[in-house]
Short mmCIF file of C-alpha atoms in Angstrom, two decimals:
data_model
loop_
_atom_site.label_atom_id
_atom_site.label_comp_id
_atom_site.label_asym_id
_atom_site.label_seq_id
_atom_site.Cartn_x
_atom_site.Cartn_y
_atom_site.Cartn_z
CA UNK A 224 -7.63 -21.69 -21.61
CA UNK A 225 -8.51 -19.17 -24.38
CA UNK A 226 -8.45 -21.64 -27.06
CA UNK A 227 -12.74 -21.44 -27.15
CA UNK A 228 -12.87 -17.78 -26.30
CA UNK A 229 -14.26 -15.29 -28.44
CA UNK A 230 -12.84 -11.85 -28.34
CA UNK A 231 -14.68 -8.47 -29.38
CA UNK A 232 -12.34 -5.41 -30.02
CA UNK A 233 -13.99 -2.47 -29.88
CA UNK A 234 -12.16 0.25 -31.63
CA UNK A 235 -9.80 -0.64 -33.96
CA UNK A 236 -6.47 1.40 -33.30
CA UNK A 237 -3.02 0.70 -33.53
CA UNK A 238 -3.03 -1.16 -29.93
CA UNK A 239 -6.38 -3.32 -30.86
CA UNK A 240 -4.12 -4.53 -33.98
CA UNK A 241 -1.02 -5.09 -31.71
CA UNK A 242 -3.25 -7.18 -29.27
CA UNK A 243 -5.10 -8.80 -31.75
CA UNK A 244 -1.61 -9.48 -34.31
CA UNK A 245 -0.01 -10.83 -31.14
CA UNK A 246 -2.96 -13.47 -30.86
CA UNK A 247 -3.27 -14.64 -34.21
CA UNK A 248 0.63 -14.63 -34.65
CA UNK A 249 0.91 -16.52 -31.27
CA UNK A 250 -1.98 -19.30 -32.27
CA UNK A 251 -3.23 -17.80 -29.03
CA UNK A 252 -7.00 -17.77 -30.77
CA UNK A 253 -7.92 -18.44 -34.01
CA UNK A 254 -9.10 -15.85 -36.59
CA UNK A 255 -12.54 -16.72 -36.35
CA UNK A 256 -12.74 -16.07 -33.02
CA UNK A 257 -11.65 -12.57 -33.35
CA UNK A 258 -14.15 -9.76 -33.47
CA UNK A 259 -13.37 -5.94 -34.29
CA UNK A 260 -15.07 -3.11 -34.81
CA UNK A 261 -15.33 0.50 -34.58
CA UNK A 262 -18.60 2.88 -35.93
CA UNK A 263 -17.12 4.69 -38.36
CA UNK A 264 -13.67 3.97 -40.62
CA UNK A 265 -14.59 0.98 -42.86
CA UNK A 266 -11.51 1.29 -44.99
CA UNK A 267 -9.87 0.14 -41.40
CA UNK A 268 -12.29 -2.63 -41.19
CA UNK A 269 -11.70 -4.00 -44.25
CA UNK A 270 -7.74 -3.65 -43.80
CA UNK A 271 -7.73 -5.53 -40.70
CA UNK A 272 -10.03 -8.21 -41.88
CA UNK A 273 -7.35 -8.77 -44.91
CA UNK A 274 -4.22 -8.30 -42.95
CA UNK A 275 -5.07 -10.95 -39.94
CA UNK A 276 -8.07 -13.08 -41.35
CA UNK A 277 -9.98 -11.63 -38.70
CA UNK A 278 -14.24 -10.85 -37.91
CA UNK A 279 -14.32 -7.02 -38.89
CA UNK A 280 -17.83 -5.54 -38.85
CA UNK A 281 -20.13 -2.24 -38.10
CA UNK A 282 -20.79 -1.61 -34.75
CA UNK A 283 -24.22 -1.75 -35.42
CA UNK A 284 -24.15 -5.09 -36.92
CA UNK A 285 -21.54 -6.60 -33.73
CA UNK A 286 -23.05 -9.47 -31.95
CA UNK A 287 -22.01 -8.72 -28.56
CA UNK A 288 -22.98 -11.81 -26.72
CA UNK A 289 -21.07 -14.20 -28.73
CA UNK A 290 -18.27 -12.64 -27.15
CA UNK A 291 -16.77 -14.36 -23.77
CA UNK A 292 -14.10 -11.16 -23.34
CA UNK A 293 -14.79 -7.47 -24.77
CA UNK A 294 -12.28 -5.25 -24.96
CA UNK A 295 -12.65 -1.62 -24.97
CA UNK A 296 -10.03 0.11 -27.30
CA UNK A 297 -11.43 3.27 -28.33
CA UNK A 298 -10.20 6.75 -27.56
CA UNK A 299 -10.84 7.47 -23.95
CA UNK A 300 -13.15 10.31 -23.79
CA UNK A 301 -15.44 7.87 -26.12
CA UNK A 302 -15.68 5.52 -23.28
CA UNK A 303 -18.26 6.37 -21.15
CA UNK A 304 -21.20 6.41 -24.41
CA UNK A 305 -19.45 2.88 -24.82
CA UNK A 306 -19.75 1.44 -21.63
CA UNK A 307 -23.64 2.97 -21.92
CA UNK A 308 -24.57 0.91 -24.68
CA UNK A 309 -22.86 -1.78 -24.05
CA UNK A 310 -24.20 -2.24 -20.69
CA UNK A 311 -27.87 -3.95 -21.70
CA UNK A 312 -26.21 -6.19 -24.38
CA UNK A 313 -23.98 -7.79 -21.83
CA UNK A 314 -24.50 -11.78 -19.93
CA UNK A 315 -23.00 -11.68 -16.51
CA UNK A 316 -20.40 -14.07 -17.29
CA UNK A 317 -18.49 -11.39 -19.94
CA UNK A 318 -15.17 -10.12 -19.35
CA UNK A 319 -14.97 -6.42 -20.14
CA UNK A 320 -11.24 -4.95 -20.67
CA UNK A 321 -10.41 -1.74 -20.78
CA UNK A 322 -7.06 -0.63 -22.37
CA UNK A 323 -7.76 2.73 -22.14
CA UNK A 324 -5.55 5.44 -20.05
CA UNK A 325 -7.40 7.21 -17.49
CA UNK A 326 -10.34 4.61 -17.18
CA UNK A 327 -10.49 2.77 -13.61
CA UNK A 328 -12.22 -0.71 -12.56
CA UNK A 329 -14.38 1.69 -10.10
CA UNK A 330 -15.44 4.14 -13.52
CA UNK A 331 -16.37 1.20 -15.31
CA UNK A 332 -18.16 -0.69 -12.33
CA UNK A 333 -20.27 2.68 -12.05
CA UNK A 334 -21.60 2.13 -15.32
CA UNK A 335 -21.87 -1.52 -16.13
CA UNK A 336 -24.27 -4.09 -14.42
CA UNK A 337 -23.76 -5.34 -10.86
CA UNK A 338 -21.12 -7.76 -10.48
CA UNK A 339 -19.67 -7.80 -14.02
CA UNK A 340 -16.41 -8.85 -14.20
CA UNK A 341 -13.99 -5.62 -15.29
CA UNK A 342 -10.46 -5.98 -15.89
CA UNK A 343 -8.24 -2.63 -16.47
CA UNK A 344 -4.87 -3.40 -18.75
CA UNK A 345 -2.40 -1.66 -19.52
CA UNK A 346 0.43 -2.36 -22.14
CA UNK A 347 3.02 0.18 -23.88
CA UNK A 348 3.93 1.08 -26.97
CA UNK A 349 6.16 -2.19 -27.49
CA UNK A 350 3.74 -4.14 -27.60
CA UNK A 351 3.34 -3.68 -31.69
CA UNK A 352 6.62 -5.56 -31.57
CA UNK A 353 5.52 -8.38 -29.33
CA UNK A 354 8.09 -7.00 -26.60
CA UNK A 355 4.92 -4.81 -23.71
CA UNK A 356 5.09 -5.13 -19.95
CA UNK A 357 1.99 -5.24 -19.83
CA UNK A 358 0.32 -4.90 -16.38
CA UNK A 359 -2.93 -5.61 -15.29
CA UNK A 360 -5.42 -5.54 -12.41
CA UNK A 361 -8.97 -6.36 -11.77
CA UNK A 362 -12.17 -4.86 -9.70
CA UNK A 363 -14.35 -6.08 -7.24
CA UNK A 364 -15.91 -9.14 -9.53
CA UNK A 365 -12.92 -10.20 -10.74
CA UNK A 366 -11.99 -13.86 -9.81
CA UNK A 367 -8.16 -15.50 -10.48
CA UNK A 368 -9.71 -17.43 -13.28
CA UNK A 369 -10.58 -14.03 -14.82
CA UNK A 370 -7.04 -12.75 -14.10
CA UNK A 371 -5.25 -15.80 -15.41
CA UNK A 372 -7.35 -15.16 -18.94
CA UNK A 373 -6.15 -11.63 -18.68
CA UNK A 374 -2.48 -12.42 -18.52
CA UNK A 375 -2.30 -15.24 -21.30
CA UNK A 376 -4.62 -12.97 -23.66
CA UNK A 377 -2.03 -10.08 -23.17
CA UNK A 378 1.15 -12.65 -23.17
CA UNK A 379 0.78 -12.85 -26.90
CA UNK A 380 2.24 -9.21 -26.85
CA UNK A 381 4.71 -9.66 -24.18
CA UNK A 382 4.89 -9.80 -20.33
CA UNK A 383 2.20 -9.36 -17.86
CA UNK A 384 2.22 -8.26 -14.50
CA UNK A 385 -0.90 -8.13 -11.92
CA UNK A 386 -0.40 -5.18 -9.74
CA UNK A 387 -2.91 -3.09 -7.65
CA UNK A 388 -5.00 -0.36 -9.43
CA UNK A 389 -3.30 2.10 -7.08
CA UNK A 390 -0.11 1.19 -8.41
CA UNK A 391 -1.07 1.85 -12.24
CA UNK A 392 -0.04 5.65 -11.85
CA UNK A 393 3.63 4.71 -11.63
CA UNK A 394 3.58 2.10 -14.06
CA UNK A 395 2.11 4.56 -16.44
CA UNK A 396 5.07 7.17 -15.33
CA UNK A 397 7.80 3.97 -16.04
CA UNK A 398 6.33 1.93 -18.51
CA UNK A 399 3.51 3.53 -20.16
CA UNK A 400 5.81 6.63 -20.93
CA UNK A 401 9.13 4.93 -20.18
CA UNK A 402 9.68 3.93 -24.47
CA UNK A 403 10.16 7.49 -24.96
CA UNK A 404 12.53 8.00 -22.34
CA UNK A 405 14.64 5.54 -24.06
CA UNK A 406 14.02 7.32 -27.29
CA UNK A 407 15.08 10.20 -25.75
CA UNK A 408 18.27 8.68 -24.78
CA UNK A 409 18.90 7.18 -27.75
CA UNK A 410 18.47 10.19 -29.88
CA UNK A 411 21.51 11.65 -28.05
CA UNK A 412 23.74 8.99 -28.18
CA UNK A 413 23.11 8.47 -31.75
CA UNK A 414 23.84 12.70 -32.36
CA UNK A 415 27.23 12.13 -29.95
CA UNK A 416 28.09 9.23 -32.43
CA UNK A 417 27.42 11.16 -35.95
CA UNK A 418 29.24 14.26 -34.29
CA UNK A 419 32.35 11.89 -33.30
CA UNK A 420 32.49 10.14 -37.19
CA UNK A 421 29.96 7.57 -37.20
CA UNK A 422 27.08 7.53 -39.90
CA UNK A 423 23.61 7.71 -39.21
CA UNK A 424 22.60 4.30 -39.77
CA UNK A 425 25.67 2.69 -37.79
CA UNK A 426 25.04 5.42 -34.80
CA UNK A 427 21.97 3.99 -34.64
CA UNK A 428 22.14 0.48 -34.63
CA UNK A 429 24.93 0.68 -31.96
CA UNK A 430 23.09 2.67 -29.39
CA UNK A 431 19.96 0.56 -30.15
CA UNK A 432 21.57 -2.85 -29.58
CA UNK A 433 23.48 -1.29 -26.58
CA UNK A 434 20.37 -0.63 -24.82
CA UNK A 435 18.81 -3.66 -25.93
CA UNK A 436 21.73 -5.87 -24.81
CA UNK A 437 21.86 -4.22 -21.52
CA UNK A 438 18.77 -4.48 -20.91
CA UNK A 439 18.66 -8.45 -21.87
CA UNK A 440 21.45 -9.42 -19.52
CA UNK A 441 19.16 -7.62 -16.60
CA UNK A 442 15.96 -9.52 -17.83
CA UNK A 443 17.97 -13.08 -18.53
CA UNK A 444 20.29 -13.18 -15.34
CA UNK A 445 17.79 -11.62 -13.20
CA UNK A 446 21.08 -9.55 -11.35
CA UNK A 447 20.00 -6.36 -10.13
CA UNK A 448 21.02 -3.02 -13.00
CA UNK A 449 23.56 -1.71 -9.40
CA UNK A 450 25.17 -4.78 -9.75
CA UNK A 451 25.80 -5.55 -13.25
CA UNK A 452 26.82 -1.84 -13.79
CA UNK A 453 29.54 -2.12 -10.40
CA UNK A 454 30.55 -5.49 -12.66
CA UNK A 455 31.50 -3.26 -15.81
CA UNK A 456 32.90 -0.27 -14.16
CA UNK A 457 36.86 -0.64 -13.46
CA UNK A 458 38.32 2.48 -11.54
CA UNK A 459 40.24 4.77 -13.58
CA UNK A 460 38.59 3.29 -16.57
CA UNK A 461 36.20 4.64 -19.78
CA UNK A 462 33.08 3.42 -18.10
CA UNK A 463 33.86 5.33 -15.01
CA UNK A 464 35.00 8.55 -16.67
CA UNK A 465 31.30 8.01 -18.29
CA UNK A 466 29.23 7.51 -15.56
CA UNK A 467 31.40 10.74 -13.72
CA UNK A 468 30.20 12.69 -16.21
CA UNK A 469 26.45 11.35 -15.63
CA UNK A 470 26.43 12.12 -12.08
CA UNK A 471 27.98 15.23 -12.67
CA UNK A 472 24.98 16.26 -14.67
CA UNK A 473 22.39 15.03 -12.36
CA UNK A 474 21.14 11.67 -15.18
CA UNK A 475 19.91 9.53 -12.18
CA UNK A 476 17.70 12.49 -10.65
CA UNK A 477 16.24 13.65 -14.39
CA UNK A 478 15.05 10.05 -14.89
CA UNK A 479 13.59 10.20 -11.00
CA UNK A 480 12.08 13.62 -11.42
CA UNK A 481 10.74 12.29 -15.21
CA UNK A 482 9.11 8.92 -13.53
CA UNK A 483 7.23 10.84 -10.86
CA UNK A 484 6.13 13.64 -13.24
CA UNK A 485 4.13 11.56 -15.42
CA UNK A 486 2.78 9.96 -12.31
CA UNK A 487 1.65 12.79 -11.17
CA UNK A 488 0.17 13.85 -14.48
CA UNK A 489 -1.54 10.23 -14.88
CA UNK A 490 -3.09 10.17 -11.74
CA UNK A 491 -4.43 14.23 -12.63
CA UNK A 492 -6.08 12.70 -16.11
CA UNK A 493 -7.87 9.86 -14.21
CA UNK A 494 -8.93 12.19 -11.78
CA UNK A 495 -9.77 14.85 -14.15
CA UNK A 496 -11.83 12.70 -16.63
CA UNK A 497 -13.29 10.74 -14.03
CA UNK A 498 -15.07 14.26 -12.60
CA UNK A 499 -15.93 15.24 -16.04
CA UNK A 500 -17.73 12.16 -16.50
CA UNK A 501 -19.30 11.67 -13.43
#
């Protein structure tokens, strides 16, 4: 399906080259038919155009009907000048993407031509590594054929999920922040394990591949987290005396109380930039 697309990135940051890598990487689109570009940093141009054989150019000098999808990957407080001047270059039959925090279907609807197609994405910081949940929804204009582009574009970085825009609050809260959770976690287990003898680099690579294991045999047998943990838990055992210890200190709730937090603090940033840029 994307094979004859032509994609325009612009803004050229660290999750424009993930998206981008991911395609060119994945033979999901050839070089050629990738477009980025940002106004300013040149010396970024000229890197990506090395690094992935890829169409870098000047804004000013961006063809923007060539392209069938446009994604918008700037910083979000750029995006409403973007959507501005992007909005008499575009053909009705354009995809714009936004991958932008804070930015709605309904913000960018406001803006752009009647009936143009807007799809709002969202992937995490994993995706630089191939390994996003990426999840995605579309506005009013939006058609399945649109959303079925969406998710193979963004399945060259990982897993897609369509979900309703209302829902993208607490899928920012688990997956948007939910890598630095895990950091979190694994910056104390890998302190525990240097305090208790280990070195650094060993600490490390066991808690890593712990969490990456455990999280594999959830994603590969499907079996719900409850169940699998009931499985390795024998009474009287190490795993229970662990998981005492975790209940004892109130884990489960901090990871609850963290997950609704930063949905709570997403949905205040929408809202907040949205009246801003009303």
């Amino acid at each position: 399906m994307l094979e004859t697309k032509k994609v325009l990135f612009i803004g050229a940051g660290s999750m424009a080259e993930a998206i981008a890598a991911g395609m060119v990487n994945q033979d999901k689109l050839p070089p050629s038919n990738i477009m980025m570009t940002n106004k300013q940093n040149e010396e970024r141009r000229i890197e990506l155009m090395k690094k992935y054989k890829v169409i870098a150019l000047p804004y000013s000098e961006v063809r923007v009907q060539e392209a069938d999808l446009i994604i918008l990957a700037m910083k979000p407080k750029d995006a409403e000048k973007a959507l501005i001047e992007l909005k008499p270059k575009l053909k009705p039959d354009q995809i714009v993407l936004s991958v932008l925090a804070g930015i709605s279907t309904g913000f960018m609807e406001e803006i752009l031509p009647d009936e143009q197609p807007v799809i709002r994405v969202m992937p995490n910081t994993s995706s630089t590594i191939g390994e996003s949940i990426t999840a995605v929804t579309g506005g009013q204009s939006v058609t399945m054929e649109h959303i079925e582009i969406a998710k193979e574009l963004f399945s060259a970085i990982g897993r897609v999920k369509v979900i309703e825009e209302e829902q993208m609050d607490v899928f920012t809260g688990i997956a948007g922040s939910g890598p630095a959770y895990i950091y979190y976690v694994l910056e104390h287990i890998e302190k525990t394990a240097q305090a208790e003898g280990l070195d650094e680099d060993l600490a490390r690579e066991i808690a890593a591949q712990t969490v990456f294991g455990a999280s594999k045999m959830v994603l590969d047998t499907n079996a719900s987290p409850e169940s699998l943990r009931k499985k390795v838990t024998s009474p009287n055992g190490t795993t229970a005396a662990g998981l005492d210890a975790l209940r004892e200190n109130e884990a489960g709730q901090a990871f609850t109380k963290a997950i609704i937090s930063a949905k709570e603090r997403s949905a205040e940033i929408r809202k907040e930039f949205e009246k801003v840029s009303v």
